[in-house]
């Protein structure tokens, strides 16, 4: 976000039980700074605060504010806050979520929660009162999503389509590791590359790591390494879009060799280059390389 520019502002509101929490989680996965149940009277101060440049130079450029009837009397200030935003020319979007009465009743019965406006446990009575109270706000909504027939995945897809970059919403972490230290617990995909020729048994290469050109060239000179990286990259090009359709926001790929010094480091770096070339958001980490660099040689 450039200095003095306003962040993208999305106000998430709607009927209780319609899926606002799920929508907010999706927005958070898309990189939005999310605030739940913020009193509307605090919007002007928050927007001005976020407009200021951050000390590290990385300001917040996307903000989602979840505001609904839970705010009680504070929620009544939302109209005044919107007037303020309009008067200052601050752009904003309103995402309004709703569902059919019978669906909302069923959801409340399943969760055994009390509707904020129900009296004496009458859920439908509270829903009708809330719908009436939100009627004007619904009319101002930029986008209305009826979640009556939507699964959580389908809702996430709709929110991502409206507010996200579908190509970059999946973040990919590639981790090299040594099997002698255990498999990363958070790995989604694990590839064992111990079938490749090991530079450790070459005295001239043993002191180096997969970051060094001599080791990388040795590993990638193997026909098996060339075929493996080509086939694995092709597999990932098939899998990644499927993970995105499923709503996955973070994919962890672990590549392991014996000690996490030579082969896994080389191939993790190579795979990172390939996926970045495909415009994916990729971070490459080398979990066990620090053991070697700090003197803990295998």
PDB file of C-alpha atoms in Angstrom, residues 9-121:
ATOM      1  CA  UNK A   9     -12.062  -2.217   3.142  1.00  0.00           C
ATOM      2  CA  UNK A  10     -14.664  -4.980   3.264  1.00  0.00           C
ATOM      3  CA  UNK A  11     -17.455  -4.882   5.850  1.00  0.00           C
ATOM      4  CA  UNK A  12     -18.796  -8.367   6.507  1.00  0.00           C
ATOM      5  CA  UNK A  13     -22.299  -8.402   7.958  1.00  0.00           C
ATOM      6  CA  UNK A  14     -25.627 -10.166   7.665  1.00  0.00           C
ATOM      7  CA  UNK A  15     -27.877 -12.537   9.541  1.00  0.00           C
ATOM      8  CA  UNK A  16     -26.674 -14.438  12.566  1.00  0.00           C
ATOM      9  CA  UNK A  17     -25.875 -18.015  11.595  1.00  0.00           C
ATOM     10  CA  UNK A  18     -25.473 -17.219   7.890  1.00  0.00           C
ATOM     11  CA  UNK A  19     -21.727 -17.947   7.763  1.00  0.00           C
ATOM     12  CA  UNK A  20     -19.952 -14.684   8.583  1.00  0.00           C
ATOM     13  CA  UNK A  21     -17.293 -16.459  10.634  1.00  0.00           C
ATOM     14  CA  UNK A  22     -16.499 -18.823   7.765  1.00  0.00           C
ATOM     15  CA  UNK A  23     -16.354 -15.907   5.320  1.00  0.00           C
ATOM     16  CA  UNK A  24     -13.981 -14.018   7.631  1.00  0.00           C
ATOM     17  CA  UNK A  25     -11.672 -17.024   7.858  1.00  0.00           C
ATOM     18  CA  UNK A  26     -11.543 -17.191   4.087  1.00  0.00           C
ATOM     19  CA  UNK A  27     -10.734 -13.482   3.850  1.00  0.00           C
ATOM     20  CA  UNK A  28      -7.969 -13.982   6.389  1.00  0.00           C
ATOM     21  CA  UNK A  29      -6.531 -16.765   4.204  1.00  0.00           C
ATOM     22  CA  UNK A  30      -6.647 -14.304   1.301  1.00  0.00           C
ATOM     23  CA  UNK A  31      -4.394 -11.894   3.209  1.00  0.00           C
ATOM     24  CA  UNK A  32      -6.999  -9.619   4.789  1.00  0.00           C
ATOM     25  CA  UNK A  33      -6.428  -8.137   8.229  1.00  0.00           C
ATOM     26  CA  UNK A  34      -9.635  -9.233   9.967  1.00  0.00           C
ATOM     27  CA  UNK A  35     -11.343  -7.695  12.998  1.00  0.00           C
ATOM     28  CA  UNK A  36     -14.411  -9.417  14.437  1.00  0.00           C
ATOM     29  CA  UNK A  37     -17.280  -7.634  16.212  1.00  0.00           C
ATOM     30  CA  UNK A  38     -15.724  -4.180  15.934  1.00  0.00           C
ATOM     31  CA  UNK A  39     -17.958  -1.351  17.237  1.00  0.00           C
ATOM     32  CA  UNK A  40     -18.777   0.713  14.103  1.00  0.00           C
ATOM     33  CA  UNK A  41     -17.925   3.955  15.902  1.00  0.00           C
ATOM     34  CA  UNK A  42     -14.274   2.866  15.815  1.00  0.00           C
ATOM     35  CA  UNK A  43     -14.153   2.581  12.014  1.00  0.00           C
ATOM     36  CA  UNK A  44     -12.940   6.176  11.349  1.00  0.00           C
ATOM     37  CA  UNK A  45     -10.056   5.862  13.778  1.00  0.00           C
ATOM     38  CA  UNK A  46      -9.093   2.417  12.531  1.00  0.00           C
ATOM     39  CA  UNK A  47      -9.097   3.466   8.879  1.00  0.00           C
ATOM     40  CA  UNK A  48      -6.935   6.511   9.609  1.00  0.00           C
ATOM     41  CA  UNK A  49      -4.560   4.357  11.647  1.00  0.00           C
ATOM     42  CA  UNK A  50      -4.173   1.789   8.887  1.00  0.00           C
ATOM     43  CA  UNK A  51      -3.545   4.553   6.389  1.00  0.00           C
ATOM     44  CA  UNK A  52      -0.318   5.497   8.130  1.00  0.00           C
ATOM     45  CA  UNK A  53       2.852   3.911   6.694  1.00  0.00           C
ATOM     46  CA  UNK A  54       4.163   0.998   8.749  1.00  0.00           C
ATOM     47  CA  UNK A  55       7.554   1.230  10.442  1.00  0.00           C
ATOM     48  CA  UNK A  56       8.813  -1.760   8.436  1.00  0.00           C
ATOM     49  CA  UNK A  57       7.500  -0.312   5.183  1.00  0.00           C
ATOM     50  CA  UNK A  58       4.871  -3.034   4.787  1.00  0.00           C
ATOM     51  CA  UNK A  59       1.478  -1.524   5.456  1.00  0.00           C
ATOM     52  CA  UNK A  60      -1.857  -3.327   5.616  1.00  0.00           C
ATOM     53  CA  UNK A  61      -3.592  -3.076   2.262  1.00  0.00           C
ATOM     54  CA  UNK A  62      -6.656  -5.292   2.855  1.00  0.00           C
ATOM     55  CA  UNK A  63      -8.985  -5.080   5.837  1.00  0.00           C
ATOM     56  CA  UNK A  64     -12.163  -7.013   6.671  1.00  0.00           C
ATOM     57  CA  UNK A  65     -14.423  -5.877   9.510  1.00  0.00           C
ATOM     58  CA  UNK A  66     -17.090  -8.262  10.795  1.00  0.00           C
ATOM     59  CA  UNK A  67     -19.991  -6.326  12.306  1.00  0.00           C
ATOM     60  CA  UNK A  68     -23.425  -7.599  13.157  1.00  0.00           C
ATOM     61  CA  UNK A  69     -26.223  -7.596  15.650  1.00  0.00           C
ATOM     62  CA  UNK A  70     -23.961  -9.020  18.367  1.00  0.00           C
ATOM     63  CA  UNK A  71     -22.701  -5.467  18.870  1.00  0.00           C
ATOM     64  CA  UNK A  72     -25.991  -4.548  20.493  1.00  0.00           C
ATOM     65  CA  UNK A  73     -26.478  -0.793  20.794  1.00  0.00           C
ATOM     66  CA  UNK A  74     -23.032  -0.199  19.289  1.00  0.00           C
ATOM     67  CA  UNK A  75     -24.204  -1.757  16.019  1.00  0.00           C
ATOM     68  CA  UNK A  76     -26.614   1.143  15.612  1.00  0.00           C
ATOM     69  CA  UNK A  77     -23.616   3.385  14.899  1.00  0.00           C
ATOM     70  CA  UNK A  78     -22.870   1.586  11.620  1.00  0.00           C
ATOM     71  CA  UNK A  79     -25.014   3.926   9.531  1.00  0.00           C
ATOM     72  CA  UNK A  80     -23.143   6.927  10.921  1.00  0.00           C
ATOM     73  CA  UNK A  81     -19.816   5.227  10.201  1.00  0.00           C
ATOM     74  CA  UNK A  82     -20.817   4.578   6.590  1.00  0.00           C
ATOM     75  CA  UNK A  83     -21.825   8.227   6.202  1.00  0.00           C
ATOM     76  CA  UNK A  84     -18.364   9.173   7.447  1.00  0.00           C
ATOM     77  CA  UNK A  85     -16.678   6.895   4.906  1.00  0.00           C
ATOM     78  CA  UNK A  86     -18.832   8.310   2.104  1.00  0.00           C
ATOM     79  CA  UNK A  87     -18.092  11.901   3.119  1.00  0.00           C
ATOM     80  CA  UNK A  88     -14.355  11.249   3.075  1.00  0.00           C
ATOM     81  CA  UNK A  89     -14.481   9.412  -0.237  1.00  0.00           C
ATOM     82  CA  UNK A  90     -13.129   6.259   1.368  1.00  0.00           C
ATOM     83  CA  UNK A  91     -14.077   3.246  -0.766  1.00  0.00           C
ATOM     84  CA  UNK A  92     -15.602   0.215   0.939  1.00  0.00           C
ATOM     85  CA  UNK A  93     -17.515  -2.925   0.100  1.00  0.00           C
ATOM     86  CA  UNK A  94     -20.295  -4.584   2.058  1.00  0.00           C
ATOM     87  CA  UNK A  95     -20.554  -8.365   1.991  1.00  0.00           C
ATOM     88  CA  UNK A  96     -23.979  -9.390   3.306  1.00  0.00           C
ATOM     89  CA  UNK A  97     -24.635 -13.026   4.174  1.00  0.00           C
ATOM     90  CA  UNK A  98     -28.111 -14.451   4.618  1.00  0.00           C
ATOM     91  CA  UNK A  99     -29.997 -17.728   4.577  1.00  0.00           C
ATOM     92  CA  UNK A 100     -33.579 -18.959   4.620  1.00  0.00           C
ATOM     93  CA  UNK A 101     -35.409 -18.853   7.949  1.00  0.00           C
ATOM     94  CA  UNK A 102     -35.757 -22.619   8.195  1.00  0.00           C
ATOM     95  CA  UNK A 103     -32.046 -23.085   7.513  1.00  0.00           C
ATOM     96  CA  UNK A 104     -31.068 -20.592  10.203  1.00  0.00           C
ATOM     97  CA  UNK A 105     -33.426 -22.241  12.688  1.00  0.00           C
ATOM     98  CA  UNK A 106     -31.890 -25.624  11.957  1.00  0.00           C
ATOM     99  CA  UNK A 107     -28.349 -24.281  12.363  1.00  0.00           C
ATOM    100  CA  UNK A 108     -29.201 -22.730  15.716  1.00  0.00           C
ATOM    101  CA  UNK A 109     -30.798 -25.949  16.914  1.00  0.00           C
ATOM    102  CA  UNK A 110     -27.753 -27.949  15.849  1.00  0.00           C
ATOM    103  CA  UNK A 111     -25.348 -25.641  17.680  1.00  0.00           C
ATOM    104  CA  UNK A 112     -27.737 -25.091  20.609  1.00  0.00           C
ATOM    105  CA  UNK A 113     -26.864 -21.416  20.654  1.00  0.00           C
ATOM    106  CA  UNK A 114     -29.215 -18.596  21.525  1.00  0.00           C
ATOM    107  CA  UNK A 115     -30.120 -16.057  18.842  1.00  0.00           C
ATOM    108  CA  UNK A 116     -29.019 -12.528  19.889  1.00  0.00           C
ATOM    109  CA  UNK A 117     -32.553 -11.134  19.431  1.00  0.00           C
ATOM    110  CA  UNK A 118     -34.619 -14.098  20.580  1.00  0.00           C
ATOM    111  CA  UNK A 119     -36.703 -13.816  23.702  1.00  0.00           C
ATOM    112  CA  UNK A 120     -37.707 -16.839  25.692  1.00  0.00           C
ATOM    113  CA  UNK A 121     -35.770 -19.103  23.330  1.00  0.00           C
TER     114      UNK A 121
END
